[in-house]
mmCIF file of C-alpha atoms in Angstrom:
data_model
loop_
_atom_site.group_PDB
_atom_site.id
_atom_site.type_symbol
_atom_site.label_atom_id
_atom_site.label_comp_id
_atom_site.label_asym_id
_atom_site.label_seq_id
_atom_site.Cartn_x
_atom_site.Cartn_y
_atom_site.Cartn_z
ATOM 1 C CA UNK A 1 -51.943 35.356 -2.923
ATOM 2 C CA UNK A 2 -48.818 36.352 -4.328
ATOM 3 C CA UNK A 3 -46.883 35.684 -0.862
ATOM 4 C CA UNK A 4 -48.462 32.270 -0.952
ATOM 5 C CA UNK A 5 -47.180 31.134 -4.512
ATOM 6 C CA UNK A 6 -43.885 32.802 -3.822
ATOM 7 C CA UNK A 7 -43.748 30.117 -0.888
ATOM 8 C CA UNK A 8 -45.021 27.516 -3.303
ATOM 9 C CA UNK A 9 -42.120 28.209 -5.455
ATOM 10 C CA UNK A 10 -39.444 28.481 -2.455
ATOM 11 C CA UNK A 11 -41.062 24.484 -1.117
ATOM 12 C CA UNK A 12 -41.075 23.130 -4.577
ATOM 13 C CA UNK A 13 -36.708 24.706 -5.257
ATOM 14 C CA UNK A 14 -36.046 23.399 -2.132
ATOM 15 C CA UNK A 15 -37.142 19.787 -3.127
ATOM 16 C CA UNK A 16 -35.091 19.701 -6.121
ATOM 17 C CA UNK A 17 -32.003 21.082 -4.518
ATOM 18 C CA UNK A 18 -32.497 18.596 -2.064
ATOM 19 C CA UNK A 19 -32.772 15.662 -4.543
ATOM 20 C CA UNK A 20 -30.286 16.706 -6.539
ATOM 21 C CA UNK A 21 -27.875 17.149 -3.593
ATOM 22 C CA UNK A 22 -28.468 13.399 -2.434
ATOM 23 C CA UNK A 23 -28.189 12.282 -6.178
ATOM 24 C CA UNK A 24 -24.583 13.420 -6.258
ATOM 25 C CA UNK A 25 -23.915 12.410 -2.644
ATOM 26 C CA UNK A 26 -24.960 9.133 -3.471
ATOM 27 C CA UNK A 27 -22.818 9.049 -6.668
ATOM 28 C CA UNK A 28 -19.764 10.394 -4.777
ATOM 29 C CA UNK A 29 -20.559 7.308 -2.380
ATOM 30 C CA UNK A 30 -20.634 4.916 -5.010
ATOM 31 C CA UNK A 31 -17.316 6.139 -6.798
ATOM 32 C CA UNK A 32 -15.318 6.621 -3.469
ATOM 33 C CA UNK A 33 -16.827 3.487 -1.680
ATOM 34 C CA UNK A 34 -16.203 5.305 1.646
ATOM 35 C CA UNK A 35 -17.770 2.752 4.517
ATOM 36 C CA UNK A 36 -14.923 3.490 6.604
ATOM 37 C CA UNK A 37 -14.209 2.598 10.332
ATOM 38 C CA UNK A 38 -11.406 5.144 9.998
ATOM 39 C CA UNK A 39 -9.035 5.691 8.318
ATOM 40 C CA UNK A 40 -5.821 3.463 7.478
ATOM 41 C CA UNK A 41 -3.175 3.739 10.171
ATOM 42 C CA UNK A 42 0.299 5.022 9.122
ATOM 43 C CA UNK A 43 2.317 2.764 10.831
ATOM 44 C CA UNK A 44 2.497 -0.733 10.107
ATOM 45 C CA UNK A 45 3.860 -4.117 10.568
ATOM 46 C CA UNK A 46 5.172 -5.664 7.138
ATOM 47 C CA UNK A 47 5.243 -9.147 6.521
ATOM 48 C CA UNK A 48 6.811 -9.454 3.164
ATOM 49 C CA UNK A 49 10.093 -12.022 3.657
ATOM 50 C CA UNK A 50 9.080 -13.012 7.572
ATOM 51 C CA UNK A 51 10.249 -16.330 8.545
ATOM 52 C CA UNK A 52 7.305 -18.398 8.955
ATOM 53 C CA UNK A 53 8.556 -19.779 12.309
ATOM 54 C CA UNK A 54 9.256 -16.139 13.469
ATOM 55 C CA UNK A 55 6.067 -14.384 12.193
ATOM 56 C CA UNK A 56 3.610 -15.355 14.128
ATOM 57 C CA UNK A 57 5.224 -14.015 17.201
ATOM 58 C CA UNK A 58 6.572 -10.509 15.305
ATOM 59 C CA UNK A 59 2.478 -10.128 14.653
ATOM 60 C CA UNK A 60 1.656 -10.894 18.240
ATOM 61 C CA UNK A 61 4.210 -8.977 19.897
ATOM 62 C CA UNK A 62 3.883 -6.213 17.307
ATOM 63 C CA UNK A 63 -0.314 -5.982 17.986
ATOM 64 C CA UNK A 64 0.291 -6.127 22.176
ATOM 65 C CA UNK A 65 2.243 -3.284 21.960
ATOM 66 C CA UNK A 66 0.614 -0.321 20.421
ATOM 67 C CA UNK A 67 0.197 -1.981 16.484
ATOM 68 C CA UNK A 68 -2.841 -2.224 15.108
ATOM 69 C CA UNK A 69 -2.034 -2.459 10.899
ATOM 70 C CA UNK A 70 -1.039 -5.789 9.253
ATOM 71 C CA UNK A 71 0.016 -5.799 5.757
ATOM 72 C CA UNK A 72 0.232 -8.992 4.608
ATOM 73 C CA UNK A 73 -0.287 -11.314 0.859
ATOM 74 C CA UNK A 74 -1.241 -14.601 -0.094
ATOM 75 C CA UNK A 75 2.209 -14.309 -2.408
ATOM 76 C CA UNK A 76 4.222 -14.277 1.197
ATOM 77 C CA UNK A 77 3.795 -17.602 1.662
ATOM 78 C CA UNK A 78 3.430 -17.068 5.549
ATOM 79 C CA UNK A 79 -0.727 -15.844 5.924
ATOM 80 C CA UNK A 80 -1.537 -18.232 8.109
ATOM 81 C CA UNK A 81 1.752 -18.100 10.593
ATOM 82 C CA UNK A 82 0.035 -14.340 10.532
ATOM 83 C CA UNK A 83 -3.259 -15.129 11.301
ATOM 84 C CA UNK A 84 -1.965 -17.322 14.502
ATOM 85 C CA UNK A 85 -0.495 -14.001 15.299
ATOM 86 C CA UNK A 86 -3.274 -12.038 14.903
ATOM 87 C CA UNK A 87 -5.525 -14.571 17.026
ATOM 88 C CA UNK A 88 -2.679 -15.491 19.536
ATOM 89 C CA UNK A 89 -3.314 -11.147 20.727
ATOM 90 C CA UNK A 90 -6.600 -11.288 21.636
ATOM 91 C CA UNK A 91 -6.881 -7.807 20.003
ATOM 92 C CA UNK A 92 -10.612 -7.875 18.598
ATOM 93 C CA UNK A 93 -10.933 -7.959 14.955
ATOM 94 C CA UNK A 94 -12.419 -4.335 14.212
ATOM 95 C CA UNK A 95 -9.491 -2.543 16.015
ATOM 96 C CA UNK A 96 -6.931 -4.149 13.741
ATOM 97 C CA UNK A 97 -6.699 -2.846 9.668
ATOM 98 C CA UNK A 98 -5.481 -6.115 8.158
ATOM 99 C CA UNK A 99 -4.471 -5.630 4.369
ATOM 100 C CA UNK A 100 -3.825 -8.544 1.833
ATOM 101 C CA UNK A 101 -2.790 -8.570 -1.700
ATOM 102 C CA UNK A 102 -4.469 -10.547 -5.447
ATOM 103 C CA UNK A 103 -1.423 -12.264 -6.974
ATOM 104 C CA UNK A 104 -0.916 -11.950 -10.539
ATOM 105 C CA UNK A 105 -2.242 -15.813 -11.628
ATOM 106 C CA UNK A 106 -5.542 -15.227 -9.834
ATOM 107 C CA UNK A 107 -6.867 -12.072 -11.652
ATOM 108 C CA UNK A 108 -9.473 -14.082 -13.182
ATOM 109 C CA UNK A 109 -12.764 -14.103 -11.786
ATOM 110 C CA UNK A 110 -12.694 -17.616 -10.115
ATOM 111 C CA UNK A 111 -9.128 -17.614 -9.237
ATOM 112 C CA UNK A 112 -9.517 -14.133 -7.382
ATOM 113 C CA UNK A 113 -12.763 -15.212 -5.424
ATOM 114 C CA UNK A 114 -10.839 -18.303 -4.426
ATOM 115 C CA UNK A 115 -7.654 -15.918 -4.100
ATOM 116 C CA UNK A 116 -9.133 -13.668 -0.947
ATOM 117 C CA UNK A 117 -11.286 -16.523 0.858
ATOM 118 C CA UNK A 118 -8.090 -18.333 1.316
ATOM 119 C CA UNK A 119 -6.449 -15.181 2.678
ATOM 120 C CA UNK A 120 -9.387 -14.199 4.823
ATOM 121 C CA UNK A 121 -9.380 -17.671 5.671
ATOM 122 C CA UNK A 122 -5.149 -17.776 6.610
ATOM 123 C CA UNK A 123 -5.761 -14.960 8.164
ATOM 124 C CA UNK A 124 -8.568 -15.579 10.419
ATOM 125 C CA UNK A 125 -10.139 -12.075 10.012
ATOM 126 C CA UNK A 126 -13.839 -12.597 8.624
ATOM 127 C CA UNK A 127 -12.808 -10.127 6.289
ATOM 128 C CA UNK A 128 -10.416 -7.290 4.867
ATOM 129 C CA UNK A 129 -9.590 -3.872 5.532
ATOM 130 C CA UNK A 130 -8.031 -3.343 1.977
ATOM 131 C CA UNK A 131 -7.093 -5.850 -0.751
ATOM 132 C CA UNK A 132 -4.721 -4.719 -3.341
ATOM 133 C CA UNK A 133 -3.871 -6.096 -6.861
ATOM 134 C CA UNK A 134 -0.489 -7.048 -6.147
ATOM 135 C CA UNK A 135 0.927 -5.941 -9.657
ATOM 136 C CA UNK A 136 -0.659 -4.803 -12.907
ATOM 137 C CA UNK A 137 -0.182 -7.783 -14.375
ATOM 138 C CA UNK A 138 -1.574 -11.151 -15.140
ATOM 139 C CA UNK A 139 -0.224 -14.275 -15.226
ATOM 140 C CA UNK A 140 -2.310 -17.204 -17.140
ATOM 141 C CA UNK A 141 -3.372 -19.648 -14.059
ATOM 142 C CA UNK A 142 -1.235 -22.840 -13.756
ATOM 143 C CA UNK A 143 1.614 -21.823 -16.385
ATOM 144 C CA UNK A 144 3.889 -19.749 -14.338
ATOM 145 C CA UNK A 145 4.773 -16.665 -15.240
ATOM 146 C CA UNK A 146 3.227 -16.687 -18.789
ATOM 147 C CA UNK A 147 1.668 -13.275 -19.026
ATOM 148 C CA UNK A 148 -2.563 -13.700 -19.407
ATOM 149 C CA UNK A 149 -3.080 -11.481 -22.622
ATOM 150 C CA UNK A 150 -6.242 -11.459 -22.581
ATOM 151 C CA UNK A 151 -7.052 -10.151 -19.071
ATOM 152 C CA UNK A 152 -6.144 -6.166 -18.507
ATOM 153 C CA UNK A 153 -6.481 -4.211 -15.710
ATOM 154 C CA UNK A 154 -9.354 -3.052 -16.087
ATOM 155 C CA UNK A 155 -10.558 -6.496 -16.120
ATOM 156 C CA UNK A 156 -9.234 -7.153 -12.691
ATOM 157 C CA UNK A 157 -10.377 -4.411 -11.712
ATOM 158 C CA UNK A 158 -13.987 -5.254 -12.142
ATOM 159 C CA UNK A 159 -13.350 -8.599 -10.638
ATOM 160 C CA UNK A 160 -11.598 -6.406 -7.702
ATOM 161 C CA UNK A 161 -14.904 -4.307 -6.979
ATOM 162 C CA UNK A 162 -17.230 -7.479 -7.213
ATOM 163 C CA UNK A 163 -14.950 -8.742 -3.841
ATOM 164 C CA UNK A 164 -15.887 -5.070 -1.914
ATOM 165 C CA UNK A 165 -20.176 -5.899 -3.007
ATOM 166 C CA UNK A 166 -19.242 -9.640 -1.782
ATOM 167 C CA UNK A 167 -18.452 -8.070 1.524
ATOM 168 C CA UNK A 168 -15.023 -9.833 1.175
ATOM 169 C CA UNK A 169 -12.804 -6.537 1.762
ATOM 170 C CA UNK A 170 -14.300 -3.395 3.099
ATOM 171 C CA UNK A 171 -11.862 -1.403 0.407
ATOM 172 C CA UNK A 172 -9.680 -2.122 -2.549
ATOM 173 C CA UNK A 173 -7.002 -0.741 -4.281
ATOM 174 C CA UNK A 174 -3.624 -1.350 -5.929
ATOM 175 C CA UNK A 175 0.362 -2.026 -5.755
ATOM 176 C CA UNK A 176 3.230 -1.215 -7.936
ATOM 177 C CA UNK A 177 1.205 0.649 -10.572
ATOM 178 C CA UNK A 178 2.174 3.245 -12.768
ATOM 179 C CA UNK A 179 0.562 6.616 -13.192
ATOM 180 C CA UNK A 180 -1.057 5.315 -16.698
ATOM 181 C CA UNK A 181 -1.900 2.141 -14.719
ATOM 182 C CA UNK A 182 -3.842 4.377 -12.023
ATOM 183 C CA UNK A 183 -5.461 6.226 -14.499
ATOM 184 C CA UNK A 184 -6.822 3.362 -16.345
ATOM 185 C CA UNK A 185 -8.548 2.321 -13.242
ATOM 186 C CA UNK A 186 -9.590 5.458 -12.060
ATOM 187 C CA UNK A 187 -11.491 6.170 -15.400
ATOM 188 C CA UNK A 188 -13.767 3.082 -15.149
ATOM 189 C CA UNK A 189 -13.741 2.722 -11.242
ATOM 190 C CA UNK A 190 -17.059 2.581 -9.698
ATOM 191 C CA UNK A 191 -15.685 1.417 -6.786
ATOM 192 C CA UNK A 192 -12.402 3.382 -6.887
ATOM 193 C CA UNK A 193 -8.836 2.579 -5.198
ATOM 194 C CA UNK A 194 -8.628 3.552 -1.842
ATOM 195 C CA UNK A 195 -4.678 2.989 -1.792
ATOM 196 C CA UNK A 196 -1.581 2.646 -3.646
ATOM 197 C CA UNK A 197 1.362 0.137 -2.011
ATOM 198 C CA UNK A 198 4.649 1.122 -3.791
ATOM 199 C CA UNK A 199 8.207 1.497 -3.163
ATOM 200 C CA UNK A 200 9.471 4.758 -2.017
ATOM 201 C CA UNK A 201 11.699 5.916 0.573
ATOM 202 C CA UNK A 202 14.385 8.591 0.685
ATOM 203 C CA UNK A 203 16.602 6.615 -2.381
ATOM 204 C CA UNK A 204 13.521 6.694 -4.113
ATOM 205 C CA UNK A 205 11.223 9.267 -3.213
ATOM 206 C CA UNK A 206 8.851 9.873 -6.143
ATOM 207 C CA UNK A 207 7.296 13.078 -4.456
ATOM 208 C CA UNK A 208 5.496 14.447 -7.638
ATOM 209 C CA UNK A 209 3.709 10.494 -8.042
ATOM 210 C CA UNK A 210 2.740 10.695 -3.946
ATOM 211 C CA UNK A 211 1.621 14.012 -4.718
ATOM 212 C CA UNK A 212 -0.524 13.366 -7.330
ATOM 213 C CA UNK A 213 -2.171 10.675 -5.076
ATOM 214 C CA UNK A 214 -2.986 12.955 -2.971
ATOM 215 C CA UNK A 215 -4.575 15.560 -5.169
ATOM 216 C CA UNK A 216 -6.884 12.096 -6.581
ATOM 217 C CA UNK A 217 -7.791 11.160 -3.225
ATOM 218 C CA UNK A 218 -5.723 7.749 -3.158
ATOM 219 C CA UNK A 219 -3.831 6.711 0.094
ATOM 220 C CA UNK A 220 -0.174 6.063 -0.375
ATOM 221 C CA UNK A 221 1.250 3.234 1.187
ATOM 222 C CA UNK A 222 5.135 2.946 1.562
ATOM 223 C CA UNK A 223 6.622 -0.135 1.203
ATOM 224 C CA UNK A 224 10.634 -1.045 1.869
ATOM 225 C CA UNK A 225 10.480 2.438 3.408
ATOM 226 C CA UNK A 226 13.778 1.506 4.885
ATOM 227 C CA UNK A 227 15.380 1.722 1.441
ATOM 228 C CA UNK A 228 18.087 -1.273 0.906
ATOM 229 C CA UNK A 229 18.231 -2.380 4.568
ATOM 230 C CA UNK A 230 15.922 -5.436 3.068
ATOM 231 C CA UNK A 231 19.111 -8.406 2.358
ATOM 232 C CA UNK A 232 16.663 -8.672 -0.917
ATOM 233 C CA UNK A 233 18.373 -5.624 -2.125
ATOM 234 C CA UNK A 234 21.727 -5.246 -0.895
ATOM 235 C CA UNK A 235 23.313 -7.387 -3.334
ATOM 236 C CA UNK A 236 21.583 -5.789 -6.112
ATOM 237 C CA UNK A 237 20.463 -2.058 -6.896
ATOM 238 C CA UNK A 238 21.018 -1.523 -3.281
ATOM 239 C CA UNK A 239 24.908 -1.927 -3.423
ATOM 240 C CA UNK A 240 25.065 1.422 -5.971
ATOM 241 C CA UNK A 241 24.090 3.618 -3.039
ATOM 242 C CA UNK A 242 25.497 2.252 -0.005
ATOM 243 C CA UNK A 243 23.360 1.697 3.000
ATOM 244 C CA UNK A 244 20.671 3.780 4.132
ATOM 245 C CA UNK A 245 22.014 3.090 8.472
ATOM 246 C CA UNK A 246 25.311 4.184 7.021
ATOM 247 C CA UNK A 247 24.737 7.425 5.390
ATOM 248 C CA UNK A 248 26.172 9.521 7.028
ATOM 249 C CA UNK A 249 23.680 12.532 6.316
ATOM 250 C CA UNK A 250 20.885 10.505 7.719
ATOM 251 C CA UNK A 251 22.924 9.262 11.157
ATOM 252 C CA UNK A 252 24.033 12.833 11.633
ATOM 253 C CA UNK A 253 20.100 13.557 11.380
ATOM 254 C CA UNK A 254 18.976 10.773 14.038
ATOM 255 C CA UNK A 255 22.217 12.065 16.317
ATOM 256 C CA UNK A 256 20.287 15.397 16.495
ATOM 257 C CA UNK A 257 16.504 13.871 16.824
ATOM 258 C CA UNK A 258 18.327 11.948 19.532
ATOM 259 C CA UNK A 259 16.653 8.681 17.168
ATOM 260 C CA UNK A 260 17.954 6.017 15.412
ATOM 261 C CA UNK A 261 18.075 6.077 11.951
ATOM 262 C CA UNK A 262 15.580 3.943 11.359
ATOM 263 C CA UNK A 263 13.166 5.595 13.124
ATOM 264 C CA UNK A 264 14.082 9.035 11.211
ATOM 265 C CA UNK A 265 13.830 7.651 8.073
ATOM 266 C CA UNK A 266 10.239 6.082 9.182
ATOM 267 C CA UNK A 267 9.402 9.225 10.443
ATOM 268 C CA UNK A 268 9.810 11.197 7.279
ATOM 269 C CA UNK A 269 7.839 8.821 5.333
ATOM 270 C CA UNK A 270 5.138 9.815 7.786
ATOM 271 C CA UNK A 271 5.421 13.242 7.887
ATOM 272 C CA UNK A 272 5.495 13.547 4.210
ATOM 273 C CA UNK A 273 1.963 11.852 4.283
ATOM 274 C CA UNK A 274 2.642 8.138 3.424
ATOM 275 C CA UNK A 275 1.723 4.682 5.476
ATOM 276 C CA UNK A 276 5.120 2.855 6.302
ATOM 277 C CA UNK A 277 5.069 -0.667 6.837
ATOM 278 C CA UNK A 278 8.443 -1.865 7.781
ATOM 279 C CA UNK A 279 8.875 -5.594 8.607
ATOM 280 C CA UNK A 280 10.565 -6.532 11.424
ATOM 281 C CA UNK A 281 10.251 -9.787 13.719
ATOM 282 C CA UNK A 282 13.007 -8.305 16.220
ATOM 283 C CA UNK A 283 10.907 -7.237 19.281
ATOM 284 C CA UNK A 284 13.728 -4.416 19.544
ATOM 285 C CA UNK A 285 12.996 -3.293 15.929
ATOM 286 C CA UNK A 286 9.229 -3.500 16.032
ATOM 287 C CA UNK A 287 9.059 -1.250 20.008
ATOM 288 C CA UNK A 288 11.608 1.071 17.612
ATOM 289 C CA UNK A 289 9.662 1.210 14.670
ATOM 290 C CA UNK A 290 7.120 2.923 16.843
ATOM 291 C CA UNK A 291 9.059 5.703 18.262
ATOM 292 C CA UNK A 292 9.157 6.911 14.798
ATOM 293 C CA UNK A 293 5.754 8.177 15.469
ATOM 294 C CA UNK A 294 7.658 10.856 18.149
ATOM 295 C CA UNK A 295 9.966 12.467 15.904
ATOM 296 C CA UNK A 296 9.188 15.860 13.671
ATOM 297 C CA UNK A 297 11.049 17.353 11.341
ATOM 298 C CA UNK A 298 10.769 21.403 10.121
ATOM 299 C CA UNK A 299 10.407 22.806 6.907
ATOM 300 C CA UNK A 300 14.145 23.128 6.211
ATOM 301 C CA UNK A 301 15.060 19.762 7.274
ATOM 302 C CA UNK A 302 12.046 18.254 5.169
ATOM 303 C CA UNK A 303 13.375 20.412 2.139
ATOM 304 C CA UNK A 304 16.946 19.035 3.238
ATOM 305 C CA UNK A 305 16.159 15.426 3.072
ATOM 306 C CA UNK A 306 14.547 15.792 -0.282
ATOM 307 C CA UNK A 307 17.721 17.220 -2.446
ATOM 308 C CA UNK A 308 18.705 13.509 -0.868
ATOM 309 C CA UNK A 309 16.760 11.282 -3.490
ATOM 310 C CA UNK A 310 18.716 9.267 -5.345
ATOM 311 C CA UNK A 311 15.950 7.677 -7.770
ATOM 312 C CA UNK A 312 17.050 4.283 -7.312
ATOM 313 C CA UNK A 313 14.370 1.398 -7.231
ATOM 314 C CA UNK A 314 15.028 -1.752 -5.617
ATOM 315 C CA UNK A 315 12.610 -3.794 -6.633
ATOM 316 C CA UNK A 316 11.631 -4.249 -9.908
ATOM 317 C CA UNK A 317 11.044 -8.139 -11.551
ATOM 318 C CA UNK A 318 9.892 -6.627 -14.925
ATOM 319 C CA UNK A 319 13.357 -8.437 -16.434
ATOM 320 C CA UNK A 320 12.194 -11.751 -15.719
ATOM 321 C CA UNK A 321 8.490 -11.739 -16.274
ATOM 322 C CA UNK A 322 9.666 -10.213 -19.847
ATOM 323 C CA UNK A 323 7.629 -6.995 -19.179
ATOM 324 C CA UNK A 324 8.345 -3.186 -18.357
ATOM 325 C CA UNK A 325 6.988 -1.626 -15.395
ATOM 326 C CA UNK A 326 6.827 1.796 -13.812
ATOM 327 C CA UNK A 327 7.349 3.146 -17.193
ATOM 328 C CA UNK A 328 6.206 6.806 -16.501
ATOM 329 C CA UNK A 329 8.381 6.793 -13.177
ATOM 330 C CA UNK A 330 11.455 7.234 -11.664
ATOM 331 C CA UNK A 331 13.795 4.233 -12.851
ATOM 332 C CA UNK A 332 11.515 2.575 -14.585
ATOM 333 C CA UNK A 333 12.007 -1.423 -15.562
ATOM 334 C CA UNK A 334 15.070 -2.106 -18.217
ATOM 335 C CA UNK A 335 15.554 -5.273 -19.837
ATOM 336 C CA UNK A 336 19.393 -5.074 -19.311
ATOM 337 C CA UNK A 337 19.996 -5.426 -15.471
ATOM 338 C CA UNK A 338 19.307 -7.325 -11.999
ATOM 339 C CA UNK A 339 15.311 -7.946 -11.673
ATOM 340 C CA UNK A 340 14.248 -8.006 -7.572
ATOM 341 C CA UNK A 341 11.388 -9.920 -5.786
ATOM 342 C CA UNK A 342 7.761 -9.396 -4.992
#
């Protein structure tokens, strides 16, 4: 008798661990909205800047040779030169992450619906791998750049995780935050960022903020990971530290990978566990881009390359939208110097 309620006891604690086990599984899978295909590839093909008559082929070329990551925005101007890419490779749709980005007038409910069917549409995908608010801001639809007031983050950010239960995107996340900005989200998520697109590369390398993104479980996604080889930059904040192909630290460092610089620098945005997405519509620099993917670095040199940063940001149009970004960061927006792009 005993034996027989002791297994009673065992059946009925075995239940309840059992329920309680899927009850937090299923709340993990709510918070980390993980329906992945696999995971985000670190090598991509940027499309920030591409010349709409050249883009199209760059995408192409760049997908029937080993790509298989687009990162692309409805702000480029150039979405559906991309798409013609995308379809002109024949490569079929769920072998190819394709990421777009919310501009800052459509973070309204309406405007951000409209926002990613055009993309998806431009695109000719069906649907996204990741959508991104393009900048934690919000400009009031139809007036420019007049900041929207009375739409925060968080806001978006609810508008941003109806788009993942519309089956719009399969993940969202966000671009050119701040830590503060992150956190915001990441205290209300219930479907919760699945990347972070900022600037960093070795003038700018922001390892505590990509290390932090680790520890929270947030991809980090590199963009300009060339530093000021973008024309963009090279007249502005780029011009105070001389170019990246130049340095002569970083050419003596490709002479012994027997690389090219640019596929050193690529390479140690990889190793130190970010996505790179340069942009390129060169057929050379695209087949290049890729070889970064061979080249390793050791402990020393890693350690080497990081008493390299030079904390200076290239991009930052805080100045002329009349608001300061990146504020807990490295070089964070001033109201007294050259504002950058997108």
């Amino acid at each position: 008798m005993a034996f027989g309620k002791a297994l009673a006891v065992a059946a009925i604690v075995a239940v309840t661990l059992v329920v309680l086990l899927r009850t937090e599984h299923d709340y993990a899978t709510i918070k980390s909205f993980s329906l992945r295909k696999g995971d985000i590839p670190q090598l991509g093909l940027g499309t920030w800047l591409s010349d709409r008559d050249e883009v199209a082929h760059a995408v192409e070329y760049a997908l029937d040779n080993g790509y298989d990551h687009i990162d692309a925005a409805l702000i480029y101007k150039n979405e559906d030169q991309t798409g013609k890419g995308i379809k002109a490779s024949g490569i079929d749709r769920s072998k190819i992450w394709v990421t777009s980005k919310l501009w800052n007038s459509d973070h309204r409910q309406d405007e951000a619906e409209a926002a990613i069917q055009k993309s998806i549409a431009d695109l000719g995908v069906g649907y996204l791998d990741l959508y991104l608010m393009h900048w934690p801001v919000a400009f009031v639809p139809g007036e420019g750049t007049r900041l929207d007031e009375g739409t925060s983050v968080v806001d978006t950010w609810r508008t941003m995780e109806d788009l993942v239960r519309k089956n719009y995107t399969r993940h969202i996340g966000v671009s050119n935050f701040a830590r503060a900005d992150v956190q915001a989200v990441l205290n209300v998520c219930e479907v919760c960022p699945y990347a972070h697109e900022f600037e960093t590369h070795p003038y700018l390398q922001q390892q505590n903020f990509v290390d932090w993104h680790r520890e929270i479980g947030v991809k980090v996604i590199a963009y300009s990971p060339l530093a000021n080889t973008n024309p963009t930059y090279r007249d502005k904040k780029g011009s105070l530290v001389g170019p990246i192909f130049k340095d002569p630290f970083w050419t003596e460092l490709a002479e012994s990978k027997n690389a090219t610089v640019a596929q050193v620098v690529l390479a140690w945005g990889v190793q130190r566990g970010t996505v790179v997405i340069p942009k390129s519509e060169s057929e050379k620099h695209i087949d290049e881009n890729r070889g970064a993917l061979e080249v390793e670095f050791s402990k020393e040199e890693m350690e080497a390359i990081a008493k390299r940063d030079k904390k200076v940001r290239m991009n930052d149009p805080g100045k002329s939208w009349g608001i300061k970004l990146f504020a807990d960061l490295d070089d964070p927006s001033g109201f007294d110097g050259d504002n950058a792009e997108l």
